[in-house]
Tab-separated table of C-alpha atoms in Angstrom:
chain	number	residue	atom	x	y	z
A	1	UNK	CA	-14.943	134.062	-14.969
A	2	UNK	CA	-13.644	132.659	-11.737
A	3	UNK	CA	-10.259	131.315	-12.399
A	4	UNK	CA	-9.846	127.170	-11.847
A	5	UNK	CA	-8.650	126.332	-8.890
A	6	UNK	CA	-5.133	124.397	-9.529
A	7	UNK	CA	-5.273	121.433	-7.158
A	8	UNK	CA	-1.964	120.791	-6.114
A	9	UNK	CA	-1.155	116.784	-6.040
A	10	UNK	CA	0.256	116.302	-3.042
A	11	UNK	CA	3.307	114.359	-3.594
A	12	UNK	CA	3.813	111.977	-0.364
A	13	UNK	CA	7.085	112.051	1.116
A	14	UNK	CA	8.242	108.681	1.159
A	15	UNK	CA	8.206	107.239	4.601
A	16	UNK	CA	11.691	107.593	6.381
A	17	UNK	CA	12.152	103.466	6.359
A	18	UNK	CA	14.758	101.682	9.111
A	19	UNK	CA	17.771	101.129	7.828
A	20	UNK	CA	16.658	97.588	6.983
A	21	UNK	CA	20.181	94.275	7.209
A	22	UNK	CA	20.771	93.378	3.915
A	23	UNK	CA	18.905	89.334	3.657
A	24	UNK	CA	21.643	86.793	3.474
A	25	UNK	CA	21.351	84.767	0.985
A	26	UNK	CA	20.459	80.909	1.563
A	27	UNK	CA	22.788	78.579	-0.059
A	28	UNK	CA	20.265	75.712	-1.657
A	29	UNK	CA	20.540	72.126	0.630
A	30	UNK	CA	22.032	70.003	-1.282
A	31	UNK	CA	20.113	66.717	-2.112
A	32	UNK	CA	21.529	63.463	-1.148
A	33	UNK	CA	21.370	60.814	-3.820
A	34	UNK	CA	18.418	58.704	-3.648
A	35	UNK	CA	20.261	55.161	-3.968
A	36	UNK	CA	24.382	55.324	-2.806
A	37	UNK	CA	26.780	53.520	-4.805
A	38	UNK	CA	26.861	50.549	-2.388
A	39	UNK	CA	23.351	50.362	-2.740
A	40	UNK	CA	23.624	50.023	-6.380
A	41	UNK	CA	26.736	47.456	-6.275
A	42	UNK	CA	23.964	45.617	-4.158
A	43	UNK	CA	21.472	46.116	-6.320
A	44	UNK	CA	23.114	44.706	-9.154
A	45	UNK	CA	24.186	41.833	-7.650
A	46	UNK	CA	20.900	40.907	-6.764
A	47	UNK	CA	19.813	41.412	-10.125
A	48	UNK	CA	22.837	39.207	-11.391
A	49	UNK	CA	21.749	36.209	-8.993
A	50	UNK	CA	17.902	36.324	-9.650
A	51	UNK	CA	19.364	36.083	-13.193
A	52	UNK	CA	21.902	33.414	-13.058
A	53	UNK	CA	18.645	31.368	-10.519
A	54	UNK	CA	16.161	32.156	-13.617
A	55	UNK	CA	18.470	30.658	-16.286
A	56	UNK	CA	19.564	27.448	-14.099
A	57	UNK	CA	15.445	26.861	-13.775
A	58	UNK	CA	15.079	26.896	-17.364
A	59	UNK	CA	17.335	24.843	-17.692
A	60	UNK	CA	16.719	22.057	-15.077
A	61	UNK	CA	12.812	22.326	-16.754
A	62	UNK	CA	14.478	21.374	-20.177
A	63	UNK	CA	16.534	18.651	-18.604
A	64	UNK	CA	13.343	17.196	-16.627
A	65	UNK	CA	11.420	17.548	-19.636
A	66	UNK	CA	14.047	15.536	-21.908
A	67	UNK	CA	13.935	13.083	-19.083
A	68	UNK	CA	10.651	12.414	-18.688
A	69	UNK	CA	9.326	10.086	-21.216
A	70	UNK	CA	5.558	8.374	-21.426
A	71	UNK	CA	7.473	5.133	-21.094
A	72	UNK	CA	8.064	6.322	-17.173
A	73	UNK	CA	4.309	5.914	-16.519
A	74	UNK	CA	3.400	3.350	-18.197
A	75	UNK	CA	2.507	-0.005	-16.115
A	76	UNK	CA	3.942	-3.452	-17.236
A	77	UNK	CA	1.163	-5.692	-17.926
A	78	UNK	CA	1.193	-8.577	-15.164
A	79	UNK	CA	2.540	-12.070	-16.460
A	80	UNK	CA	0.110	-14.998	-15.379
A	81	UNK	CA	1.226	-19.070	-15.103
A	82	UNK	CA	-1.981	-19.558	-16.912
A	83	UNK	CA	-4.019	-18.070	-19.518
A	84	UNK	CA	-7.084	-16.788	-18.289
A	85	UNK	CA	-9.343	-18.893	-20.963
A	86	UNK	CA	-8.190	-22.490	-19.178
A	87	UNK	CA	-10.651	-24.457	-17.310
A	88	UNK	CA	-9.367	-27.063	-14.525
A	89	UNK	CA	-11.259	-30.079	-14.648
A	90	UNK	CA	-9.153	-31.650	-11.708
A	91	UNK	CA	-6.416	-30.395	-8.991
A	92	UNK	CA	-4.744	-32.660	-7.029
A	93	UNK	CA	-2.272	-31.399	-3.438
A	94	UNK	CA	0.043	-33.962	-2.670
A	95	UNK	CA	1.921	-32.499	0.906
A	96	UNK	CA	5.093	-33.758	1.996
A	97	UNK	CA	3.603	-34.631	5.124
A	98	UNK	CA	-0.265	-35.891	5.095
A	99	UNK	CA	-2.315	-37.270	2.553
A	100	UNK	CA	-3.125	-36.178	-1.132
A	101	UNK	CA	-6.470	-34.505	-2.155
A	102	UNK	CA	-7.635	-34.358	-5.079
A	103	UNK	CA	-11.261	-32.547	-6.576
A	104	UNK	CA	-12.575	-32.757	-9.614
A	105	UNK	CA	-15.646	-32.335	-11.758
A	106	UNK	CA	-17.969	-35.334	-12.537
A	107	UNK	CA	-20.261	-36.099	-15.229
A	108	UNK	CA	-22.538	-32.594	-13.858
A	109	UNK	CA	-19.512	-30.388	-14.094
A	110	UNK	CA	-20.255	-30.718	-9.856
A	111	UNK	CA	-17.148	-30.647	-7.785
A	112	UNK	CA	-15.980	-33.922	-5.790
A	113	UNK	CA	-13.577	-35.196	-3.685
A	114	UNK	CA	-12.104	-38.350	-4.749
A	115	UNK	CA	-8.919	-38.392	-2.916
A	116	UNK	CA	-8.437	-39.556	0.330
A	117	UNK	CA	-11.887	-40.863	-0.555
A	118	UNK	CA	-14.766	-40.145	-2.540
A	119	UNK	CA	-17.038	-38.077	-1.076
A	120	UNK	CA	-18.930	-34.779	-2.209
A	121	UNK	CA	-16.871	-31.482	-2.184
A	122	UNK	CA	-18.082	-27.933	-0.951
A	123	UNK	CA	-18.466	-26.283	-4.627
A	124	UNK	CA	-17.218	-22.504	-3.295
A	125	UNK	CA	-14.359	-23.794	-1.666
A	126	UNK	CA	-13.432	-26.117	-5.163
A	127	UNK	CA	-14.271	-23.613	-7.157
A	128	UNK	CA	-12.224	-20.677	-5.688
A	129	UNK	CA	-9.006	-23.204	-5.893
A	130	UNK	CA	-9.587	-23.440	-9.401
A	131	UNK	CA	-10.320	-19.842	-10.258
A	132	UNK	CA	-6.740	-19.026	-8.291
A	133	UNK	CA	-5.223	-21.462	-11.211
A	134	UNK	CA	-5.409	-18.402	-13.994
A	135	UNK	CA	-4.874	-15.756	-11.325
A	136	UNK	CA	-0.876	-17.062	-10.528
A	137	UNK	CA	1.300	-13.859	-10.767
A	138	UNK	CA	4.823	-14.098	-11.789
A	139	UNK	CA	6.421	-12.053	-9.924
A	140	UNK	CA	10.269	-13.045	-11.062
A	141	UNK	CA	11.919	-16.117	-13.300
A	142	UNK	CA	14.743	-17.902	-11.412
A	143	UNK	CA	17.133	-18.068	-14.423
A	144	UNK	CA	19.805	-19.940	-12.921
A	145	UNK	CA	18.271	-22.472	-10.616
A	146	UNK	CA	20.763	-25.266	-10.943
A	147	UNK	CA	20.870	-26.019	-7.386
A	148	UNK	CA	17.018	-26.916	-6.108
A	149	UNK	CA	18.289	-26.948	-2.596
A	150	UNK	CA	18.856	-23.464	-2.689
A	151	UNK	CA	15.104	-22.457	-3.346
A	152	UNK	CA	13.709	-25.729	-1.131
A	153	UNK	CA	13.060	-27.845	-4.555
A	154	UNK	CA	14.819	-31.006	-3.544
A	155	UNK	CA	12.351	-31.757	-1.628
A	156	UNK	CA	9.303	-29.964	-2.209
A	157	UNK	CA	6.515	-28.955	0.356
A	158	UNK	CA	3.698	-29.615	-1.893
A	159	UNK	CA	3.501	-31.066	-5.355
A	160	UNK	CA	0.037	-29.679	-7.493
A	161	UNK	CA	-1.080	-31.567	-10.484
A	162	UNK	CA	-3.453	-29.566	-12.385
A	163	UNK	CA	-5.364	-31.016	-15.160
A	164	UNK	CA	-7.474	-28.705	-18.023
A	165	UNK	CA	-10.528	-28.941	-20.023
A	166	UNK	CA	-8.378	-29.295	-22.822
A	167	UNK	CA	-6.573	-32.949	-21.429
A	168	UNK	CA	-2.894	-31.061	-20.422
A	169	UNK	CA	-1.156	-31.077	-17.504
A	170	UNK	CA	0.497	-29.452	-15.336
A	171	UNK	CA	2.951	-30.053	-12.483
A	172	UNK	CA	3.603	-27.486	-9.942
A	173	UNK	CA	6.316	-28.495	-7.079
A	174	UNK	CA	6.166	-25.291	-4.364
A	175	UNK	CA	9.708	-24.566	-2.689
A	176	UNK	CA	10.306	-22.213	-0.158
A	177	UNK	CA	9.410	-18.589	0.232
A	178	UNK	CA	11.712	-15.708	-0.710
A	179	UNK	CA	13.447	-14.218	1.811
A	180	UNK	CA	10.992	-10.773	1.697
A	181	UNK	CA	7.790	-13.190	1.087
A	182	UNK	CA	7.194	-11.428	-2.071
A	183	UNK	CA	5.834	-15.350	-2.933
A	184	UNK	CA	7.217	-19.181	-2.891
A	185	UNK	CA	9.396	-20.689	-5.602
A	186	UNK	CA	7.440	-23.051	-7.875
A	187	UNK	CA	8.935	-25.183	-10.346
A	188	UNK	CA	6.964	-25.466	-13.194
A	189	UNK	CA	6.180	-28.962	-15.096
A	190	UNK	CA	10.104	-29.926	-13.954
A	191	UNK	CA	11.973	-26.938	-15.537
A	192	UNK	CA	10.729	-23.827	-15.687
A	193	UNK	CA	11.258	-21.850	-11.502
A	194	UNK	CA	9.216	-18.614	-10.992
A	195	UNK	CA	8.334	-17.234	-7.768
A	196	UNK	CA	4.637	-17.172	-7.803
A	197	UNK	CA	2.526	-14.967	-5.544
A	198	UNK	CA	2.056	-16.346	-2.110
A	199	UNK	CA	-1.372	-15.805	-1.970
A	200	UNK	CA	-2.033	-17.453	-5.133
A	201	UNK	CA	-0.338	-21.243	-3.606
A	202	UNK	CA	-2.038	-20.440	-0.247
A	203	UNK	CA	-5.487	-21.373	-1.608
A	204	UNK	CA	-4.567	-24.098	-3.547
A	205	UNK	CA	-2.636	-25.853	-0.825
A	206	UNK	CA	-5.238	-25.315	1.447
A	207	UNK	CA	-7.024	-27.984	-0.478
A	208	UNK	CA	-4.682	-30.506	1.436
A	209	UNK	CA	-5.121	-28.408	4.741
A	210	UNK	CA	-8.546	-28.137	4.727
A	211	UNK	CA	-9.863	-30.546	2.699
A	212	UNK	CA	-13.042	-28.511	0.897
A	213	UNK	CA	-15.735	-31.688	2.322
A	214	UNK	CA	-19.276	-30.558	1.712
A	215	UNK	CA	-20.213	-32.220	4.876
A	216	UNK	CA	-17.720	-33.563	7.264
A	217	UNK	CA	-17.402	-37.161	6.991
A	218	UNK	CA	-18.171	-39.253	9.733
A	219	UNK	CA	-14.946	-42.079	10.790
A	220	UNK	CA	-16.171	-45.459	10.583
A	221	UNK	CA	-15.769	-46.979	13.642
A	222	UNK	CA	-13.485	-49.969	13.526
A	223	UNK	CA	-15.360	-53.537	14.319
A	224	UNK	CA	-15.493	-54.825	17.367
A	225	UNK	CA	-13.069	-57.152	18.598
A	226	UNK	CA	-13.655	-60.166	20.379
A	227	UNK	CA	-11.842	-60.662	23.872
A	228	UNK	CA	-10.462	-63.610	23.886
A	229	UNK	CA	-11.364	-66.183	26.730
A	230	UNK	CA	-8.295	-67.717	27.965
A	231	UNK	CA	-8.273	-71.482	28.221
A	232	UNK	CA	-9.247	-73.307	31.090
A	233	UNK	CA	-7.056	-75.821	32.608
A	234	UNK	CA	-9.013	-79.226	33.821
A	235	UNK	CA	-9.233	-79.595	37.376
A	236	UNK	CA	-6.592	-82.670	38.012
A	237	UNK	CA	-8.653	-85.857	38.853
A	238	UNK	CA	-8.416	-87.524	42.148
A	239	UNK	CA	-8.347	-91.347	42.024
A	240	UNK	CA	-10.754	-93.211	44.209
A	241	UNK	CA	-9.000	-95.335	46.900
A	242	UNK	CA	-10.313	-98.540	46.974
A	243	UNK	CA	-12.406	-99.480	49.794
A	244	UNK	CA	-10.401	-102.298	51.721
C-alpha cells in the first residue's frame, strides 16, 4: 500500500507591505446653529407684534360691533304737508307781482280756470298742480321764526290757497329759498314755517306763470274809437256895399 502523499499547505508569506503614515484623524465640522440668537430675538418680536395686531383687531371688531346698531340703517319715513288721501277741489296763486289764478273743478269734476277769467283749463297741467299738493316734503321746521323778514315772509312772493274735498283750507305764503336751495320757506295757514321742497312750490306757482289755459285765449280787441272832427269856424261874412 502506497503511502498518502502529505500535501503540504503552503502557508503564504504575507506580502512585505510599505510602511504605510498612520491616517490622521478628522476632527468632525462643527455645525453652525440653524437660527442665531439675533435671529430668534427677531423672531420673537415678530411673533409679539403679530400678537399684540391680532388682539387690537378683535378688539376694534367688538367695538364696531357694539357700535353698530339696526337703528344706523334704518331710513326716517318722509314727513308730507298733506296727507296723501286729500283731494283739492280748488288752488288759487296769488304772486306779488301779476295777477291771481285760480283752477278748480266744476260740476264734471273737469278742471277750469276761473281766475283772471273763466275759461277752460288744460286738465294735465291742473291736475299735476294738484297731485304736487300731497307730495310737499318737509324737509326742516323753522322753530323760532319770530322775525318773517329773515326767511322773506313779510312780504311773501306768492300766497297759495288750497281748498279740499272735504271744505278746509289751507294758506300757504312761500318766502325765500334757503341759502343751499334745499327748498323755500312756507308759512303754513299763518303759523306753522317749514321749508318745503323746491320742486314741490315750483309747480304750483307755475300756475300763476303759466297759466294751465286749454287753449290760449284770444285778447279782445278794444272798440274802436271815433276821431273826433274838430269844429269848423264860419267863414266871417262880408257886408254888401250899397250900390250908390
Amino acid at each position: 500500500m502506497a503511502p498518502r502523499k502529505t500535501t503540504k499547505t503552503a502557508t503564504k508569506s504575507p506580502r512585505t507591505t510599505r510602511s504605510q503614515k498612520p491616517k490622521e484623524t478628522v476632527a468632525p465640522k462643527q455645525r453652525k446653529p440653524m437660527f442665531r440668537a439675533g435671529t430668534w430675538v427677531t423672531l420673537f418680536v415678530l411673533a409679539l407684534m403679530i400678537g399684540a395686531a391680532y388682539y387690537l383687531n378683535q378688539q376694534g371688531d367688538e367695538g364696531t360691533e357694539e357700535a353698530v346698531t339696526p337703528e344706523m340703517f334704518t331710513i326716517e319715513e318722509s314727513e308730507f304737508l298733506f296727507a296723501d288721501d286729500r283731494v283739492a277741489n280748488s288752488i288759487e296763486v296769488q304772486p306779488a307781482e301779476g295777477e291771481t289764478v285760480r283752477v278748480e273743478r266744476d260740476g264734471d269734476n273737469a278742471w277750469v280756470l276761473t281766475l283772471p277769467f273763466e275759461i277752460e283749463a288744460d286738465p294735465g297741467l291742473a291736475e299735476a298742480a294738484a297731485s304736487q299738493l300731497t307730495s310737499l316734503n318737509i324737509v326742516d321746521e323753522i322753530e323760532n321764526a319770530s322775525d318773517a323778514s329773515v326767511f322773506g315772509l313779510d312780504e311773501p312772493a306768492y300766497i297759495i290757497t288750497v281748498q279740499f274735498a272735504d271744505g278746509s283750507t289751507s294758506t300757504l305764503e312761500v318766502g325765500d329759498a334757503t341759502p343751499s336751495s334745499s327748498g323755500y320757506y312756507v308759512r303754513v295757514d299763518g303759523s306753522r314755517v317749514v321749508i318745503l321742497t323746491l320742486s314741490g312750490i315750483d309747480s304750483l306757482t307755475n300756475l300763476a306763470d303759466f297759466p294751465p289755459y286749454l287753449n290760449t285765449p284770444t285778447p279782445t280787441p278794444p272798440p274802436p274809437t271815433e276821431t273826433p272832427v274838430p269844429p269848423t269856424e264860419a267863414a266871417p261874412t262880408l257886408e254888401a256895399t250899397p250900390t250908390p
